[in-house]
CSV table of C-alpha atoms in Angstrom, one decimal:
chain,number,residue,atom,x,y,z
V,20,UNK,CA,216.5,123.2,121.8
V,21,UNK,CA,215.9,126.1,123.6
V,22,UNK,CA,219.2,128.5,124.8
V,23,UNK,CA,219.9,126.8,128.5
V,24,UNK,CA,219.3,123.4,126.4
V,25,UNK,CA,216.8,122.2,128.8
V,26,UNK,CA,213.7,121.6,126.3
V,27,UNK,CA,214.3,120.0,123.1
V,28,UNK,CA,211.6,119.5,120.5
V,29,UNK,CA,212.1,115.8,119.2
V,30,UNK,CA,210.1,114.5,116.4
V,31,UNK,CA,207.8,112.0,116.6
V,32,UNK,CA,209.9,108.8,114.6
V,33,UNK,CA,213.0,109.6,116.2
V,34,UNK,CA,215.3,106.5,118.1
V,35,UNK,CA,216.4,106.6,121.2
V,36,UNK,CA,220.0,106.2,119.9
V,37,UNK,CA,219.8,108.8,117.3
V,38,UNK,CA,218.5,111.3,120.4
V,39,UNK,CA,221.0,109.8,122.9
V,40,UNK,CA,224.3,110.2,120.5
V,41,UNK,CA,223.4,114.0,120.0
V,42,UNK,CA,222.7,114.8,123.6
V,43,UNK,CA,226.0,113.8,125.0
V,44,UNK,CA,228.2,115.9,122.2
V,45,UNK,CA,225.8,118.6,123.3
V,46,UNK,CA,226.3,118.3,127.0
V,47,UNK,CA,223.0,117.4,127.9
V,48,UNK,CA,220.9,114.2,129.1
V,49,UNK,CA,217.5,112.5,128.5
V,50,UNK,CA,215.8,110.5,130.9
V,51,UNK,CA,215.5,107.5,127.9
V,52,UNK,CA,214.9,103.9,127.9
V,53,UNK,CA,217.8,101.5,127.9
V,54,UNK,CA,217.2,99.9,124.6
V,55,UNK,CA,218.5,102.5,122.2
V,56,UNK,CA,216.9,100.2,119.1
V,57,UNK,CA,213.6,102.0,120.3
V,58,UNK,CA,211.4,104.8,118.9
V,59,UNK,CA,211.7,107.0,122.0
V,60,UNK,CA,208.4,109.0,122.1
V,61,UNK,CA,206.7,105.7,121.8
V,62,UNK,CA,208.4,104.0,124.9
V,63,UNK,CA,208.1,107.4,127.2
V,64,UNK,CA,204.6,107.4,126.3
V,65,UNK,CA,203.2,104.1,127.4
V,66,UNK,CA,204.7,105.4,130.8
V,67,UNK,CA,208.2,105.8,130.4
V,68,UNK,CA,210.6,103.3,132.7
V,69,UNK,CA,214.3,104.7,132.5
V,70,UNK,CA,217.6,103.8,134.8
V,71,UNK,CA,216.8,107.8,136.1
V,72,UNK,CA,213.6,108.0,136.5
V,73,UNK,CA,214.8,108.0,140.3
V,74,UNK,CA,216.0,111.9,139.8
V,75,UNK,CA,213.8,113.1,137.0
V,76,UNK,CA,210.0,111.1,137.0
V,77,UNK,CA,209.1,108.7,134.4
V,78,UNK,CA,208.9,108.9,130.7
V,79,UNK,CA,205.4,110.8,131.1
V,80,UNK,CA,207.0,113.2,133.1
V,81,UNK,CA,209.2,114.1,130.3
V,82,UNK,CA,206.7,115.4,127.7
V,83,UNK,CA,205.3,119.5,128.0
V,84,UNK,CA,203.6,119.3,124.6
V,85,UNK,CA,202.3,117.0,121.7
V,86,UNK,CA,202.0,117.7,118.7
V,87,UNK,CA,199.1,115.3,117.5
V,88,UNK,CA,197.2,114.5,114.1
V,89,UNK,CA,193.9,112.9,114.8
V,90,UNK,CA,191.8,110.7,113.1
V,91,UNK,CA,189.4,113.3,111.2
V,92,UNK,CA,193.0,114.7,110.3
V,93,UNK,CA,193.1,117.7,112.2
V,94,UNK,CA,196.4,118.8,113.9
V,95,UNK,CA,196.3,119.5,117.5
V,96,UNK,CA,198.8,121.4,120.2
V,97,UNK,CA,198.4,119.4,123.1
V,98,UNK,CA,199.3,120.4,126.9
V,99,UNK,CA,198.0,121.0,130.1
V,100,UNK,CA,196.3,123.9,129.3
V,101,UNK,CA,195.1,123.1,125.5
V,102,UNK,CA,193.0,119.9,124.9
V,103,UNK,CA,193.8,118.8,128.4
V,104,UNK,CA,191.8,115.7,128.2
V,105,UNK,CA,194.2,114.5,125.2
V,106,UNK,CA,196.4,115.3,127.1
V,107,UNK,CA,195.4,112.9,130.1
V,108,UNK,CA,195.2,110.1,127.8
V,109,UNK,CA,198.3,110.5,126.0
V,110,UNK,CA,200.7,110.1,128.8
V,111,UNK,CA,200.0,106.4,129.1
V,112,UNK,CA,198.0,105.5,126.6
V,113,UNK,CA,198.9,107.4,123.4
V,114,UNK,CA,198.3,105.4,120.4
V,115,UNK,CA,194.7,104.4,121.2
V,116,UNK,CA,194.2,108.3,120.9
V,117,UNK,CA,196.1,109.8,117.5
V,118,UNK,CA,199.2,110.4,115.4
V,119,UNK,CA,202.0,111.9,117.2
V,120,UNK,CA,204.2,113.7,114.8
V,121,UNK,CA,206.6,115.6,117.7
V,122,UNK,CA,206.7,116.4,121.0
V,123,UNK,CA,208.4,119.4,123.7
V,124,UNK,CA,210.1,117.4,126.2
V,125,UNK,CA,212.9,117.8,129.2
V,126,UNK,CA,216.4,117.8,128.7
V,127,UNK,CA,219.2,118.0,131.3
V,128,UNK,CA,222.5,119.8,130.9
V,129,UNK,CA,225.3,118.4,132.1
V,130,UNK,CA,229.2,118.3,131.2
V,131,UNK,CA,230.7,115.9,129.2
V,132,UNK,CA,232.9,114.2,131.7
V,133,UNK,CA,230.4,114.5,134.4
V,134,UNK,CA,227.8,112.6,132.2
V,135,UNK,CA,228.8,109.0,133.3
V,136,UNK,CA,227.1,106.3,135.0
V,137,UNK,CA,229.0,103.3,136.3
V,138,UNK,CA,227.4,99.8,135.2
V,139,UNK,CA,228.4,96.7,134.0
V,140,UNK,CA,227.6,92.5,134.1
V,141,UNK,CA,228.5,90.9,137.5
V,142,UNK,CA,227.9,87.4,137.1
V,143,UNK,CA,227.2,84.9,140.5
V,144,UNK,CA,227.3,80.4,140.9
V,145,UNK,CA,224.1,79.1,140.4
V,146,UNK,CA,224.6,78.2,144.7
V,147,UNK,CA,224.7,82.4,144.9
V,148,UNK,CA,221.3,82.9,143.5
V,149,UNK,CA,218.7,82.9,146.6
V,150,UNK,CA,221.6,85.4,148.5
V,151,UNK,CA,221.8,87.1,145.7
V,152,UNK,CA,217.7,87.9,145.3
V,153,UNK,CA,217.5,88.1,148.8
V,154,UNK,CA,220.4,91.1,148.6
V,155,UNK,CA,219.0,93.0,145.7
V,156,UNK,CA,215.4,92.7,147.6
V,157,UNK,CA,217.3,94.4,151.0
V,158,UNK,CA,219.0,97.0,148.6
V,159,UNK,CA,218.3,101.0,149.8
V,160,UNK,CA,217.1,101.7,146.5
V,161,UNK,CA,218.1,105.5,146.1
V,162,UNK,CA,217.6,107.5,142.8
V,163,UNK,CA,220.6,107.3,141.7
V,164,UNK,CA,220.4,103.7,141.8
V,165,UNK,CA,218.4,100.8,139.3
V,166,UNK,CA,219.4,97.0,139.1
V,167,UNK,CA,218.7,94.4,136.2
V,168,UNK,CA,218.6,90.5,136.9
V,169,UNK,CA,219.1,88.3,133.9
V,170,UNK,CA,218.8,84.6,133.2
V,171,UNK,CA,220.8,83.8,129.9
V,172,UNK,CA,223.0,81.2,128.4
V,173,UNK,CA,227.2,81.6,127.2
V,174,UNK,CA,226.1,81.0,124.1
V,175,UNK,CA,227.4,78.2,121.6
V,176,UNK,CA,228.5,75.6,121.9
V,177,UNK,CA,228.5,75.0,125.9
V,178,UNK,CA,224.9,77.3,125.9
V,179,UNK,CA,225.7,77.1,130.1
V,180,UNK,CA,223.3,78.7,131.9
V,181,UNK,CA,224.0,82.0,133.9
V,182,UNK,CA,223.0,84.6,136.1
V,183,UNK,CA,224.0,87.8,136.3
V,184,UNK,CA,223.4,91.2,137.6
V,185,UNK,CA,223.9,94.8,135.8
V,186,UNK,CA,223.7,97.3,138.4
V,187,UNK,CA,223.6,101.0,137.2
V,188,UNK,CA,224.4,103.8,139.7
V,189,UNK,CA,224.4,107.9,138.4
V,190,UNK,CA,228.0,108.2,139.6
V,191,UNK,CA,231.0,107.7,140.3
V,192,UNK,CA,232.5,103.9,141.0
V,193,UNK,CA,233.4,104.7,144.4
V,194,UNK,CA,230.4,105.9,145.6
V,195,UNK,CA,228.3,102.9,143.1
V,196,UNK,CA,230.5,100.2,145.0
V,197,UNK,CA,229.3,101.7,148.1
V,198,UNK,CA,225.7,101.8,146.8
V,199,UNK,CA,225.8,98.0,145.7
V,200,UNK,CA,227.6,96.7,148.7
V,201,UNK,CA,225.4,94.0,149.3
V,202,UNK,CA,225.2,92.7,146.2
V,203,UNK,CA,228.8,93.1,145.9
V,204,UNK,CA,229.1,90.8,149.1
V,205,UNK,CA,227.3,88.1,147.8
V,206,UNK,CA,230.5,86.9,146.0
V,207,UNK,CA,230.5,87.2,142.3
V,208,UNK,CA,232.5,85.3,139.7
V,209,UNK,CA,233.2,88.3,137.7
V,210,UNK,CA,232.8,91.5,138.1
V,211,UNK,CA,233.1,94.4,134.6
V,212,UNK,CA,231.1,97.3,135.9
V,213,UNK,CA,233.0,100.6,134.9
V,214,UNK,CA,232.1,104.0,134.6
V,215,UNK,CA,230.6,104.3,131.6
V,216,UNK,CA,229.5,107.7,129.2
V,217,UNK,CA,226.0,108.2,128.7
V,218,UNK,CA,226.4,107.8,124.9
V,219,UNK,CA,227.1,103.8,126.2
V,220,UNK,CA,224.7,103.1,129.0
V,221,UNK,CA,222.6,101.0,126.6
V,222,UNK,CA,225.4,99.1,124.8
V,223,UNK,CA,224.6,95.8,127.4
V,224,UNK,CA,221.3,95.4,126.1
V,225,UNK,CA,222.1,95.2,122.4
V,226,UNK,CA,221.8,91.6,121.9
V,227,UNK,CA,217.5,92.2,122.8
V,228,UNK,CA,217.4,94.7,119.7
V,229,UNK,CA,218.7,92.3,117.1
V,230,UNK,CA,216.4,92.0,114.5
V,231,UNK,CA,215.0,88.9,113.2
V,232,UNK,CA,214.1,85.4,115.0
V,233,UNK,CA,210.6,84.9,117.0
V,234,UNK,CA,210.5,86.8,120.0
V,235,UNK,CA,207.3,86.2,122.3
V,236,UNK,CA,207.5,88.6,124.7
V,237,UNK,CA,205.9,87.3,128.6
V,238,UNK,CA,205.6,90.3,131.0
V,239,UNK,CA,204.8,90.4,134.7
V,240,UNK,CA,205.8,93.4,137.3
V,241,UNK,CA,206.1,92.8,140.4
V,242,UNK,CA,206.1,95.0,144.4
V,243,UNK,CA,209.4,94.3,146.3
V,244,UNK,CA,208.2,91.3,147.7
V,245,UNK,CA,208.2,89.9,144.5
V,246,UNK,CA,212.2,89.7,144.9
V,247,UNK,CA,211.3,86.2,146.5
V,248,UNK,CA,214.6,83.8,146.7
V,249,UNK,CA,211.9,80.3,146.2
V,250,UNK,CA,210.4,81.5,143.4
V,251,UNK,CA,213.2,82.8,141.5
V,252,UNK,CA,215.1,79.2,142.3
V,253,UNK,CA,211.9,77.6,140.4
V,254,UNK,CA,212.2,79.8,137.5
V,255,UNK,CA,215.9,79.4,137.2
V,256,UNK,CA,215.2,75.6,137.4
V,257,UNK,CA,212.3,76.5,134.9
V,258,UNK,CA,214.9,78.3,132.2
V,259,UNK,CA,217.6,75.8,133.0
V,260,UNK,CA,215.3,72.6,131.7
V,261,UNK,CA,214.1,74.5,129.0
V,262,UNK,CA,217.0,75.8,127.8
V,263,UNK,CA,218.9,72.3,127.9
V,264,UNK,CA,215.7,70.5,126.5
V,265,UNK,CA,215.6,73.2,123.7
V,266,UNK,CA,219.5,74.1,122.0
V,267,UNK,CA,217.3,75.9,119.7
V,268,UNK,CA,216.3,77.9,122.0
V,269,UNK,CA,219.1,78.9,123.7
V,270,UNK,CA,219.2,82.6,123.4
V,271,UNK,CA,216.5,83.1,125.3
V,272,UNK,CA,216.6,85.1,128.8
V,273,UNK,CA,214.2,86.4,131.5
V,274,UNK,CA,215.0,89.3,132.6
V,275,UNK,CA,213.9,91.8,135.7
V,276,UNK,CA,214.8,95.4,136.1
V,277,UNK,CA,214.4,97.2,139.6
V,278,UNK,CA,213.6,100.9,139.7
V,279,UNK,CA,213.8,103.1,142.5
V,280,UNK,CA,210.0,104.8,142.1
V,281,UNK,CA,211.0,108.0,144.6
V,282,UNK,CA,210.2,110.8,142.2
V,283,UNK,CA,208.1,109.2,140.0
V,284,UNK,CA,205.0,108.6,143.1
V,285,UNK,CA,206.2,112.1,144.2
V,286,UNK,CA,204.9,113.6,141.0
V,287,UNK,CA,201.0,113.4,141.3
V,288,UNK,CA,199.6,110.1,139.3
V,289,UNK,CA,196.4,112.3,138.3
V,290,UNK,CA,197.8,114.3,135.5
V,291,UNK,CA,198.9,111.5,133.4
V,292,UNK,CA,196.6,108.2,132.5
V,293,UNK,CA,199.8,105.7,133.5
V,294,UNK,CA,198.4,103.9,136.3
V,295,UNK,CA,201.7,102.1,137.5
V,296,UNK,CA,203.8,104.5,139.3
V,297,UNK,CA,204.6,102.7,142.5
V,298,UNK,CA,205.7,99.5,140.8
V,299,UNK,CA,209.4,99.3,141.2
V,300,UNK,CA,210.5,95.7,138.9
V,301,UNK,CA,209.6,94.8,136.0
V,302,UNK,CA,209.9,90.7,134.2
V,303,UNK,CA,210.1,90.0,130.5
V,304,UNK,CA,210.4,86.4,129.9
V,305,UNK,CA,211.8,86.3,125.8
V,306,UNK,CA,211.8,82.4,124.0
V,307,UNK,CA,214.2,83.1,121.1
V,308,UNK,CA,214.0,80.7,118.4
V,309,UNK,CA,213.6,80.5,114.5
V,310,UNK,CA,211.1,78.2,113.2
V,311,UNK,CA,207.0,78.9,114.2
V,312,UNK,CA,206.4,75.2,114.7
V,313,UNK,CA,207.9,75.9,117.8
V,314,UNK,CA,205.6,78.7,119.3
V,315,UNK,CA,203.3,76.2,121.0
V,316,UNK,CA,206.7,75.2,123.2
V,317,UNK,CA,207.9,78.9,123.7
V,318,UNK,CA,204.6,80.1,124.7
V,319,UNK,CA,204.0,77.7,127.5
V,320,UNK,CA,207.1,78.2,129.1
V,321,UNK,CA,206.6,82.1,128.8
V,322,UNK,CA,203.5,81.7,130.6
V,323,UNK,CA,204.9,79.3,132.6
V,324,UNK,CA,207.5,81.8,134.3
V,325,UNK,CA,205.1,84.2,134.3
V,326,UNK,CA,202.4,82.5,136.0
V,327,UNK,CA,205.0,81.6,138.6
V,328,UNK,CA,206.7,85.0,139.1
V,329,UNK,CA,202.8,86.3,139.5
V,330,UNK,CA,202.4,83.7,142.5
V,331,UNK,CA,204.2,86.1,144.9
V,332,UNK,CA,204.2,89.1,142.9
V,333,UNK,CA,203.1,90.7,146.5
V,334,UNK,CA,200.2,93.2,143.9
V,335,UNK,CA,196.9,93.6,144.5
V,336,UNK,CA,195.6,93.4,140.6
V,337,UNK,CA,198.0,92.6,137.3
V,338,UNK,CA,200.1,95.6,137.2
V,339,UNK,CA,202.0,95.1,133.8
């Protein structure tokens, strides 16, 4: 890092939680993905969605230099000013263009007991769900703000279907509570959001990064619109019957995450070769099962759900 720990070089293998569980002994922040399982050069440069990408741009926005080995071998400095072409392409599209063994990126200092975000599961009746959609689709969206929506199941042996928000607010409770009002209003049946240090915002999503089982991964992003109370109702219903149909099945989830896009369309689109700034929520629809004689199934009912979250995804062209 440099001496007012605001750049840190980070090398090019390096996992988000490795990166994540330095930072907050040093006093800084990254503007990381969720899923601290990932490589976290890999997931900024494909575009780079994070919970704060409302205060600090997207994961492109992160990166001031690459350090790349192409395909003839040669080793490259890449930035605005050297190989700036590479340097287009990279921020979006990275691995079509070369090995990337490190890169200069953005850090944030900030104190140890300031470094919280509040966050947690709030869980709503399956009567709650179009006033719930219809309240996260009226929400003020502010940076400080991003909301995940999430279809699972209890688990064995009742595998009872549920829905559930994870709101995430860069604050303190008081003012998140504030922030989430509406949703709050909606009525949940439990509430566990807590302020939380930034060495634990990903802990909720450690049940996607267990390894092994099949995993099919069906993706759709979606405008604000796409927050549509009739077609989430038909792919609850959708999860529901496959879900019951299926016990094998039953850790399977769709799952949306709402980003507030403020800074990251304030930041000019025409340095970087990510084309999907102003697209605020992004679906992934994951079948979770064991045996492949049952991909046929799982892969009709991921494309299933998504062709019916893409039937008022309120885009012009395929955006994911």
């Amino acid at each position: 890092m440099n001496k007012d720990r605001t750049i840190a070089w980070i090398g090019g293998g390096t996992q988000v939680k490795h990166m994540v569980d330095a930072a907050y002994e040093l006093g800084i922040r990254f503007s990381n993905p969720t899923c601290t399982c990932l490589g976290f050069l890999g997931a900024m440069l494909g575009g780079g969605i994070t919970r704060s990408q409302g205060l600090y741009g997207q994961g492109v926005d992160q990166i001031l230099r690459l350090t790349v080995v192409t395909a003839s071998g040669e080793t490259l400095q890449v930035d605005a000013t050297h190989n700036p072409g590479l340097w287009y392409a990279m921020r979006g599209a990275a691995p079509k263009f070369g090995i990337l063994t490190a890169a200069l990126v953005r850090a944030y200092p900030i104190p140890k007991a300031q470094n919280i975000a509040w966050e947690g599961a709030i869980t709503f009746a399956d009567d709650e769900l179009e006033p719930l959609i219809q309240a996260i689709h009226d929400l003020d969206l502010r940076p400080q703000m991003e909301i995940d929506f999430l279809f699972a199941t209890s688990g064995p042996p009742l595998n009872t279907p549920a829905i559930t928000a994870i709101p995430f607010f860069l604050g303190n409770a008081s003012e998140a509570r504030k922030a989430f009002a509406p949703v709050l209003a909606v009525g949940p049946i439990s509430d566990e959001t807590a302020e939380v240090p930034y060495d634990h915002w990903g802990d909720f999503a450690n049940s996607f990064s267990q390894k092994g089982m099949r995993k099919p991964a069906y993706g759709a992003s979606l405008a604000r619109q796409g927050f549509n109370p009739a077609t989430w109702r038909a792919v609850y219903e959708e999860f529901k019957k496959f879900v019951a149909r299926y016990p094998e099945a039953a850790g399977s989830s769709v799952l949306a995450e709402y980003y507030s896009t403020q800074r990251a369309v304030a930041i000019s689109d025409t340095g970087s070769s990510y084309p999907f700034r102003d697209v605020p929520i992004h679906v992934v629809t994951i079948p979770v099962y064991e045996n492949s004689s049952f991909d046929e199934t799982a892969n009709a009912f991921g494309a299933r759900v998504r062709d019916l979250l893409r039937s008022t995804d309120g885009l012009d062209t395929n955006s994911t």
